[in-house]
Amino acid sequence: MSVEYAVILVDSTSHALHIEKLLGSRGLACKLIPVPRHLGSDCGVCVRILKQDVQTIQTLLSEQKIVFQSIEGL
Amino acid sequence: MTTPAPLLPSAHAKDGALYLDNAATSWPKPPGVAQAMSYFLDEVGANPGRSGHRMSIEAARIVYAAREAVAALFGAPDPLRVIFGLNITDGLNLALHGLLKPGDHVITSSMEHNAVMRPLNDLQQRGVVYTRVACQADGTLYPALVEQAIRPNTRLIVLNQASNVCGTLLPVREVGRIARQKGLLYLVDTAQSAGVIPVDLEKDSIDLLAFTGHKSLYGPMGTGGLVIGPRVDPSELFTLRQGGTGSRSEREVQPDFCPDRFESGTPNAVGLAGLLAALKWLQAQGVAQIQTHKEALCAALLEGLVNIPGVIVYGPRDASRQTATVGFNIQGVEPSEVGLRLDEEHNILCRVGLHCAPAAHQTLGTFPGGCVRFSLGTFNTLADVRQAVAAVRELAGEAK
C-alpha cells in the first residue's frame, strides 16, 4: 500500500520552516517540498505531511496559533 | 590524556597590534564563525527561500535558525518578526521612515548616534517634529524629563541604550515603562548594548528593537536589522525595499506578512550563517558571564586612566553604569595625534574623533574636537588593559 500524503500550504518558506520545526519537535513526520502546480502558482515550498496525521496537525497548528493557508490532500 | 581546551582567540593581530575598537566592530570573531560562513559558501550555497530543492531549503533553514537565535536573545515571541537587513542603520531607517508621518512628534535623547539623528532631521523636513531631551554631562538621562516632553501628538520614543562615545547606559527599562503607560511606541537602538547587557522586548517594553550582528553579537558585518514587537502592525510600517520575496509570486504587490514584507531580494545568507554561529557561541558563553568579564576590564581601564595626570575621562567613569567603551582625551593633544601615536608607537588600534555622534559630543563637552575611544571586547585581557594604560601614561607624560 502506498503512503498517502497531504500538504500544508503556507505564506513563505519562513512559515514552512516554523512548522517543520514544530512538527519535528512533536515527532510528526514532514518534509518541505515545492508547491505542487495544481495547488498553487507560488514558487515557494509547502510542508508535506502524512494524511493520517492531518487531524492531529490541524489541532496542533490551531493550538499554537500558527498561520497557514490550508491543508490539501495530494 | 586529556585534550587541552582550545585557546581563545587573541585580540592581537598577526603583527602584534592590540585591537581596542570593538565599538566599531568586534574583532576577533569567536571560533566557528568563519567556518560557518565558509561551510555555507562551499556546501550549502543556494538561494534561501527561492527554490524548493534541498540546497535552497537548507540555506533557508540556516537563515531561519539565525532568526530564531535573534528572537531568543531578545525575548521576542515570534521569530518571523525578526527582520534582517543591511545593518542596524537599515533597521533604524525602516522603523523611523516606515512609521512616522507628518504631524507626528518623536522624543529622543541628546546621546544619539547619527543613525537616529540623520533620519530624524530628514523627517523633520517633511513635517515630523522631534524633541531632544538633554542628558547630563556624563551622558546620563533622567526618565522624568522624557515624560515631561510628551505631547498629545507624540507617537514614538527612540533611545540609544548605550553611548558609542563613552559607554553611558541609558535608562531603557524606565523609559519603556513610561512609553507603555502613555501608549507610545518605543524604538531602542541596541548597537552598543546587544550582547553586552541583557535586553528583553517584554521586560523593557520595547516595540521596535534595532540590532547589529557585527559588534557584541560577534557576527560578521552586513548583518543586523529590526525586531518588530507584537504591538506594531507590520502593514502600517512602510518599506522602501520592495520586490521578489520567493512568496506570493503570482501577485505584483508586496506581501503584508513578516518577514517577507520587509525582506525583498536575496539576503546576506553567508553573513547570517556566520551570525548564527556567533549567537550559538554567545548563548554558550552567556551574556551575563561576558558582562562580568568586561565590567572587570572596564573598571581596571577606568582606574588606570583617571589616575593619569592630564587625562580627562568622559562618561560615568563607573563600570557598573557603562559599557566597556571609554572616551578620553589627553590635555593639550589632539585626539587624532593620540590615535596616530598609539597606532605607530604603541601598536594599539582605537578610534578617535566624533564617532558619528555629534549630539553626544555636544552633551559631553567634546564637540567639535572629539575624543579618543578605547572599546574593549570579550577577548581582551587585563594584560591588554595594562598595555593600553601604560601607553596613555607615556603619551600624557610627554605632553606636559
Coordinates of C-alpha atoms in Angstrom, one line a residue:
Chain A
M1 CA 0.0 0.0 0.0
S2 CA 1.5 3.4 -1.0
V3 CA 1.8 6.1 1.6
E4 CA -0.8 8.8 1.4
Y5 CA 0.2 12.5 1.8
A6 CA -1.3 15.9 2.4
V7 CA 0.4 19.3 2.2
I8 CA 0.2 22.4 4.4
L9 CA 0.2 25.5 2.2
V10 CA 1.9 28.5 3.8
D11 CA 2.7 32.1 3.1
S12 CA 6.5 31.8 2.8
T13 CA 9.5 29.5 3.3
S14 CA 10.0 31.0 6.8
H15 CA 6.5 29.9 7.8
A16 CA 7.2 26.4 6.4
L17 CA 10.4 26.2 8.5
H18 CA 8.5 27.3 11.5
I19 CA 6.0 24.5 11.0
E20 CA 8.7 22.0 10.2
K21 CA 10.4 22.7 13.5
L22 CA 7.2 22.4 15.5
L23 CA 6.2 19.1 13.8
G24 CA 9.8 17.7 14.3
S25 CA 9.6 18.5 18.0
R26 CA 6.4 16.5 18.3
G27 CA 7.8 13.6 16.3
L28 CA 5.4 14.2 13.4
A29 CA 6.9 13.3 10.0
C30 CA 7.1 16.1 7.5
K31 CA 9.2 17.3 4.5
L32 CA 9.5 20.6 2.8
I33 CA 8.7 20.2 -0.9
P34 CA 7.9 22.6 -3.8
V35 CA 4.3 23.6 -4.0
P36 CA 2.6 21.1 -6.5
R37 CA 1.4 23.1 -9.5
H38 CA -2.2 22.1 -9.2
L39 CA -2.3 23.6 -5.7
G40 CA -0.8 27.0 -6.3
S41 CA 1.2 29.2 -8.6
D42 CA 3.7 30.0 -5.9
C43 CA 7.4 29.5 -6.5
G44 CA 7.9 28.6 -2.8
V45 CA 7.7 25.5 -0.7
C46 CA 5.0 23.7 1.3
V47 CA 5.1 21.2 4.1
R48 CA 4.2 17.6 3.1
I49 CA 2.8 15.5 5.9
L50 CA 1.2 12.1 6.3
K51 CA -2.5 12.0 5.6
Q52 CA -3.1 10.0 8.8
D53 CA -1.6 12.9 10.8
V54 CA -3.8 15.7 9.3
Q55 CA -6.3 15.8 12.2
T56 CA -3.5 15.9 14.9
I57 CA -1.6 18.5 13.0
Q58 CA -4.6 20.7 12.3
T59 CA -5.3 20.7 16.1
L60 CA -1.7 21.4 16.9
L61 CA -1.4 24.3 14.5
S62 CA -4.5 25.9 15.8
E63 CA -3.4 25.4 19.4
Q64 CA -0.1 27.0 18.7
K65 CA -1.8 29.8 16.6
I66 CA 0.4 29.0 13.6
V67 CA -0.5 30.9 10.5
F68 CA -1.0 28.7 7.4
Q69 CA -3.2 28.9 4.2
S70 CA -4.7 25.5 4.1
I71 CA -4.1 21.8 4.3
E72 CA -4.7 19.9 1.0
G73 CA -4.8 16.3 0.1
L74 CA -2.4 15.1 -2.6
Chain B
M1 CA 45.5 12.0 28.3
T2 CA 43.0 14.9 28.2
T3 CA 42.8 17.2 25.2
P4 CA 43.7 20.8 26.1
A5 CA 40.8 23.3 25.9
P6 CA 41.0 25.4 22.7
L7 CA 42.7 28.7 23.3
L8 CA 40.5 31.8 23.0
P9 CA 41.3 34.0 20.0
S10 CA 43.7 36.8 20.8
A11 CA 42.9 40.5 20.4
H12 CA 46.3 41.0 19.0
A13 CA 46.7 41.0 15.2
K14 CA 49.4 39.0 13.5
D15 CA 51.7 42.0 13.5
G16 CA 51.1 42.3 17.3
A17 CA 48.7 45.2 17.1
L18 CA 46.3 45.4 20.0
Y19 CA 42.7 45.8 18.9
L20 CA 40.7 48.2 21.1
D21 CA 38.0 49.2 18.6
N22 CA 35.2 46.8 19.4
A23 CA 32.5 49.5 19.5
A24 CA 33.1 49.9 15.7
T25 CA 33.1 46.2 15.1
S26 CA 34.2 43.3 17.3
W27 CA 37.4 41.5 16.5
P28 CA 38.4 38.8 16.6
K29 CA 35.3 36.7 16.0
P30 CA 34.6 33.6 18.1
P31 CA 35.7 30.2 16.9
G32 CA 33.3 28.8 14.4
V33 CA 32.1 32.0 12.8
A34 CA 34.4 32.0 9.8
Q35 CA 34.0 28.2 9.4
A36 CA 30.2 28.5 9.3
M37 CA 30.5 31.1 6.5
S38 CA 32.9 29.0 4.6
Y39 CA 30.7 26.0 5.0
F40 CA 27.7 27.9 3.7
L41 CA 29.7 29.1 0.6
D42 CA 31.3 25.7 -0.1
E43 CA 28.5 23.3 0.8
V44 CA 25.1 25.0 1.0
G45 CA 25.4 27.8 -1.4
A46 CA 21.9 28.0 -2.8
N47 CA 19.4 30.9 -2.6
P48 CA 17.3 30.6 0.6
G49 CA 13.6 30.6 0.1
R50 CA 13.7 30.9 -3.7
S51 CA 13.5 27.4 -4.8
G52 CA 12.1 24.2 -3.4
H53 CA 15.2 22.0 -3.8
R54 CA 17.3 20.6 -1.0
M55 CA 20.1 23.1 -1.1
S56 CA 17.7 26.0 -1.1
I57 CA 15.8 24.6 1.8
E58 CA 19.0 24.0 3.7
A59 CA 20.0 27.6 3.1
A60 CA 16.6 28.8 4.3
R61 CA 16.9 26.6 7.3
I62 CA 20.2 28.4 8.3
V63 CA 18.6 31.8 7.8
Y64 CA 15.5 30.8 9.8
A65 CA 17.7 29.4 12.6
A66 CA 19.5 32.8 12.8
R67 CA 16.1 34.4 13.1
E68 CA 15.2 32.1 16.0
A69 CA 18.5 32.8 17.7
V70 CA 18.0 36.6 17.5
A71 CA 14.4 36.2 18.8
A72 CA 15.6 34.1 21.7
L73 CA 18.3 36.6 22.6
F74 CA 15.9 39.4 22.8
G75 CA 12.9 37.5 24.3
A76 CA 10.9 38.1 21.1
P77 CA 7.9 35.8 20.9
D78 CA 7.8 35.5 17.1
P79 CA 11.0 34.7 15.0
L80 CA 9.1 35.7 11.9
R81 CA 9.1 39.3 13.2
V82 CA 12.9 39.4 13.2
I83 CA 13.7 41.4 10.0
F84 CA 17.2 41.1 8.6
G85 CA 18.6 44.0 6.7
L86 CA 22.0 45.5 5.8
N87 CA 22.9 46.5 9.3
I88 CA 21.4 48.3 12.3
T89 CA 21.2 51.6 10.5
D90 CA 19.0 49.9 7.9
G91 CA 16.8 48.7 10.8
L92 CA 16.6 52.2 12.4
N93 CA 15.7 53.7 9.0
L94 CA 12.9 51.1 8.5
A95 CA 11.5 51.9 11.9
L96 CA 11.7 55.7 11.6
H97 CA 10.9 56.3 8.0
G98 CA 8.4 53.4 7.9
L99 CA 6.4 54.5 10.9
L100 CA 6.5 58.3 11.2
K101 CA 4.1 60.6 9.3
P102 CA 3.8 64.4 9.1
G103 CA 2.3 65.7 12.3
D104 CA 3.9 63.0 14.4
H105 CA 6.0 64.0 17.4
V106 CA 9.1 62.0 18.5
I107 CA 11.1 62.1 21.7
T108 CA 14.8 61.2 21.7
S109 CA 17.9 61.9 23.8
S110 CA 21.0 64.1 23.3
M111 CA 23.2 61.0 23.3
E112 CA 22.1 59.6 19.9
H113 CA 24.1 58.3 17.1
N114 CA 23.7 59.8 13.6
A115 CA 21.9 56.6 12.6
V116 CA 19.0 58.1 14.5
M117 CA 19.6 61.8 14.2
R118 CA 20.1 61.9 10.4
P119 CA 16.7 60.1 9.6
L120 CA 15.0 62.3 12.3
N121 CA 16.4 65.5 10.8
D122 CA 15.3 64.4 7.3
L123 CA 11.8 63.6 8.6
Q124 CA 11.7 67.0 10.2
Q125 CA 11.9 68.5 6.7
R126 CA 8.7 66.6 6.0
G127 CA 6.6 67.6 8.9
V128 CA 7.7 65.3 11.7
V129 CA 8.7 67.1 14.9
Y130 CA 11.2 65.8 17.4
T131 CA 12.3 66.8 20.9
R132 CA 15.8 66.1 22.0
V133 CA 15.8 65.6 25.8
A134 CA 19.1 66.9 27.3
C135 CA 21.3 64.4 29.1
Q136 CA 23.7 65.2 31.9
A137 CA 27.4 65.9 31.2
D138 CA 28.2 62.3 31.7
G139 CA 25.5 61.2 29.3
T140 CA 23.0 60.2 32.0
L141 CA 19.4 60.6 31.1
Y142 CA 16.6 61.4 33.7
P143 CA 13.5 59.5 32.7
A144 CA 11.3 62.2 34.2
L145 CA 12.5 64.6 31.6
V146 CA 11.3 62.2 28.9
E147 CA 7.9 62.1 30.5
Q148 CA 7.7 65.9 30.6
A149 CA 8.4 66.1 26.9
I150 CA 5.4 64.0 25.9
R151 CA 2.8 65.9 23.8
P152 CA -0.7 65.0 22.6
N153 CA 0.7 64.0 19.2
T154 CA 3.8 62.1 20.5
R155 CA 3.9 58.8 18.6
L156 CA 7.3 57.4 19.4
I157 CA 10.2 57.5 21.8
V158 CA 13.6 56.5 20.4
L159 CA 16.5 55.8 22.6
N160 CA 20.1 54.7 22.3
Q161 CA 20.7 52.0 25.0
A162 CA 24.4 52.7 25.4
S163 CA 26.5 55.5 24.2
N164 CA 29.0 54.6 21.4
V165 CA 31.3 57.5 22.6
C166 CA 31.6 56.9 26.4
G167 CA 29.6 53.8 27.2
T168 CA 26.9 55.5 29.3
L169 CA 23.9 53.2 29.8
L170 CA 20.6 55.0 29.3
P171 CA 17.5 54.0 31.4
V172 CA 15.9 51.9 28.7
R173 CA 13.6 50.0 31.1
E174 CA 12.3 53.0 33.0
V175 CA 11.6 54.9 29.8
G176 CA 9.9 51.8 28.4
R177 CA 7.6 51.8 31.3
I178 CA 6.7 55.4 30.6
A179 CA 6.1 54.7 26.9
R180 CA 3.9 51.8 27.7
Q181 CA 1.9 53.8 30.3
K182 CA 1.3 56.6 27.9
G183 CA 0.5 54.3 25.0
L184 CA 3.5 55.4 22.9
L185 CA 5.6 53.2 20.6
Y186 CA 9.2 52.6 21.7
L187 CA 12.2 52.1 19.5
V188 CA 15.6 51.1 21.0
D189 CA 18.9 51.3 19.3
T190 CA 20.9 48.4 20.8
A191 CA 24.1 48.8 18.6
Q192 CA 26.3 49.1 21.7
S193 CA 24.2 47.1 24.2
A194 CA 23.0 43.9 22.5
G195 CA 25.2 41.0 23.7
V196 CA 26.7 43.4 26.3
I197 CA 23.8 43.5 28.8
P198 CA 20.5 41.6 28.8
V199 CA 18.0 43.3 26.5
D200 CA 14.4 42.0 26.5
L201 CA 11.5 43.0 24.3
E202 CA 8.9 42.3 27.0
K203 CA 10.7 43.3 30.2
D204 CA 12.0 46.5 28.6
S205 CA 8.6 47.3 26.9
I206 CA 10.3 47.6 23.5
D207 CA 8.1 47.7 20.4
L208 CA 10.9 48.1 17.8
L209 CA 14.4 46.8 18.6
A210 CA 17.1 47.7 16.1
F211 CA 20.2 45.4 16.4
T212 CA 23.5 44.8 14.8
G213 CA 25.2 41.5 14.3
H214 CA 28.8 42.5 13.9
K215 CA 29.5 44.3 17.2
S216 CA 28.8 42.5 20.5
L217 CA 26.9 39.6 18.9
Y218 CA 30.3 38.8 17.4
G219 CA 28.9 38.0 13.9
P220 CA 30.1 39.3 10.6
M221 CA 29.5 42.8 9.1
G222 CA 26.4 43.1 6.9
T223 CA 24.1 41.5 9.4
G224 CA 21.5 43.4 11.5
G225 CA 18.0 44.6 11.3
L226 CA 14.9 45.2 13.3
V227 CA 12.7 43.1 15.7
I228 CA 9.1 44.1 15.4
G229 CA 7.1 43.6 18.7
P230 CA 3.5 42.4 18.9
R231 CA 2.1 45.9 19.4
V232 CA 3.2 47.1 15.9
D233 CA 1.1 46.2 12.9
P234 CA 3.6 45.4 10.1
S235 CA 1.1 46.6 7.5
E236 CA 1.4 50.1 9.0
L237 CA 5.2 50.1 8.5
F238 CA 6.1 51.4 5.1
T239 CA 9.2 50.0 3.4
L240 CA 11.1 51.4 0.5
R241 CA 12.5 47.9 -0.3
Q242 CA 10.0 46.1 -2.4
G243 CA 10.5 43.2 -4.8
G244 CA 10.9 39.5 -5.0
T245 CA 10.5 37.5 -1.8
G246 CA 10.0 34.0 -3.1
S247 CA 6.5 34.1 -1.8
R248 CA 3.1 35.0 -3.4
S249 CA 4.8 35.1 -6.7
E250 CA 1.6 35.3 -8.6
R251 CA 0.9 38.8 -7.1
E252 CA 2.6 42.0 -8.2
V253 CA 2.1 43.7 -4.9
Q254 CA 4.3 43.5 -1.8
P255 CA 3.2 40.8 0.7
D256 CA 1.9 42.1 4.0
F257 CA 3.3 39.4 6.3
C258 CA 6.6 39.3 8.2
P259 CA 9.4 38.8 7.4
D260 CA 8.7 38.9 3.6
R261 CA 7.1 42.4 3.6
F262 CA 10.5 43.9 4.6
E263 CA 13.0 41.5 3.1
S264 CA 12.9 41.8 -0.7
G265 CA 15.8 40.5 -2.7
T266 CA 18.4 37.8 -1.9
P267 CA 19.6 38.2 1.7
N268 CA 23.1 38.0 3.1
A269 CA 22.7 34.4 3.9
V270 CA 26.5 33.9 4.2
G271 CA 26.7 36.6 6.8
L272 CA 23.6 35.2 8.6
A273 CA 25.3 31.7 8.7
G274 CA 28.2 33.5 10.5
L275 CA 25.8 35.3 12.8
L276 CA 24.1 32.1 13.7
A277 CA 27.4 30.5 14.7
A278 CA 28.2 33.6 16.7
L279 CA 24.9 33.6 18.5
K280 CA 25.3 29.9 19.4
W281 CA 28.7 30.8 20.8
L282 CA 27.2 33.8 22.7
Q283 CA 24.5 31.6 24.2
A284 CA 27.0 29.0 25.3
Q285 CA 29.1 31.7 27.0
G286 CA 26.2 33.6 28.4
V287 CA 25.7 37.4 28.2
A288 CA 25.9 37.6 32.0
Q289 CA 29.4 36.0 32.1
I290 CA 30.7 38.2 29.3
Q291 CA 29.3 41.2 31.1
T292 CA 31.1 40.3 34.3
H293 CA 34.4 39.8 32.4
K294 CA 34.1 43.1 30.5
E295 CA 33.0 45.0 33.6
A296 CA 36.2 43.9 35.4
L297 CA 38.3 45.0 32.4
C298 CA 36.4 48.3 32.2
A299 CA 36.9 49.0 35.9
A300 CA 40.7 48.4 35.5
L301 CA 40.8 50.7 32.4
L302 CA 38.9 53.5 34.1
E303 CA 41.0 53.2 37.3
G304 CA 44.2 53.3 35.2
L305 CA 43.1 56.3 33.0
V306 CA 41.6 58.6 35.7
N307 CA 44.8 58.3 37.7
I308 CA 47.0 59.7 34.9
P309 CA 47.6 63.4 35.3
G310 CA 46.4 65.4 32.3
V311 CA 43.9 62.7 31.2
I312 CA 40.2 63.6 31.1
V313 CA 37.8 60.6 31.1
Y314 CA 34.2 61.2 29.9
G315 CA 31.1 59.4 30.9
P316 CA 30.0 57.9 34.2
R317 CA 33.5 56.6 35.0
D318 CA 31.8 53.7 36.8
A319 CA 32.0 50.3 35.2
S320 CA 28.5 49.3 36.6
R321 CA 26.9 52.3 34.8
Q322 CA 28.5 52.0 31.4
T323 CA 29.7 49.5 28.8
A324 CA 33.4 48.8 28.3
T325 CA 33.7 51.7 26.0
V326 CA 35.8 54.6 27.4
G327 CA 36.1 58.0 25.9
F328 CA 39.1 60.2 27.0
N329 CA 41.4 63.0 26.0
I330 CA 45.0 63.9 26.8
Q331 CA 45.0 67.6 27.7
G332 CA 46.8 69.6 25.0
V333 CA 47.0 66.8 22.4
E334 CA 44.6 66.4 19.5
P335 CA 42.7 63.1 19.6
S336 CA 43.9 62.4 16.0
E337 CA 47.5 62.8 17.2
V338 CA 46.9 60.5 20.1
G339 CA 45.3 57.9 17.8
L340 CA 48.2 58.0 15.3
R341 CA 50.9 57.7 18.0
L342 CA 49.0 54.9 19.7
D343 CA 49.0 53.1 16.4
E344 CA 52.5 53.8 15.3
E345 CA 54.4 53.9 18.5
H346 CA 52.4 51.7 20.8
N347 CA 50.8 49.2 18.4
I348 CA 47.3 50.0 19.8
L349 CA 44.3 50.4 17.4
C350 CA 41.4 52.6 18.6
R351 CA 39.0 55.2 17.2
V352 CA 39.4 58.9 17.6
G353 CA 37.2 61.9 16.6
L354 CA 33.5 62.4 16.7
H355 CA 32.3 58.8 16.3
C356 CA 29.3 59.7 14.1
A357 CA 27.6 61.2 17.2
P358 CA 27.9 65.0 17.2
A359 CA 25.0 65.3 19.6
A360 CA 26.7 63.0 22.2
H361 CA 29.9 65.0 21.9
Q362 CA 28.0 68.3 22.5
T363 CA 26.5 66.7 25.6
L364 CA 29.9 65.6 26.9
G365 CA 31.5 68.9 26.0
T366 CA 33.9 67.4 23.5
F367 CA 32.4 69.0 20.3
P368 CA 34.0 69.7 17.8
G369 CA 37.3 68.3 18.9
G370 CA 36.1 64.8 19.7
C371 CA 37.9 62.3 21.9
V372 CA 39.9 59.1 21.9
R373 CA 37.9 55.9 22.4
F374 CA 39.1 52.6 23.8
S375 CA 36.4 49.9 23.3
L376 CA 37.0 46.5 24.8
G377 CA 35.8 43.2 23.6
T378 CA 35.3 39.9 25.3
F379 CA 38.7 38.6 24.1
N380 CA 40.6 41.4 25.7
T381 CA 42.5 40.6 28.9
L382 CA 43.8 42.6 31.9
A383 CA 47.2 42.5 30.3
D384 CA 45.7 44.3 27.3
V385 CA 44.2 47.0 29.6
R386 CA 47.6 47.4 31.4
Q387 CA 49.3 47.9 28.0
A388 CA 46.8 50.5 27.0
V389 CA 47.0 52.4 30.2
A390 CA 50.8 52.4 30.1
A391 CA 50.7 53.8 26.6
V392 CA 48.4 56.6 27.5
R393 CA 50.6 57.3 30.6
E394 CA 53.6 57.6 28.4
L395 CA 51.9 59.9 25.9
A396 CA 50.4 62.1 28.6
G397 CA 53.8 62.4 30.3
E398 CA 55.4 63.5 27.1
A399 CA 52.6 66.1 26.6
K400 CA 53.5 68.1 29.7

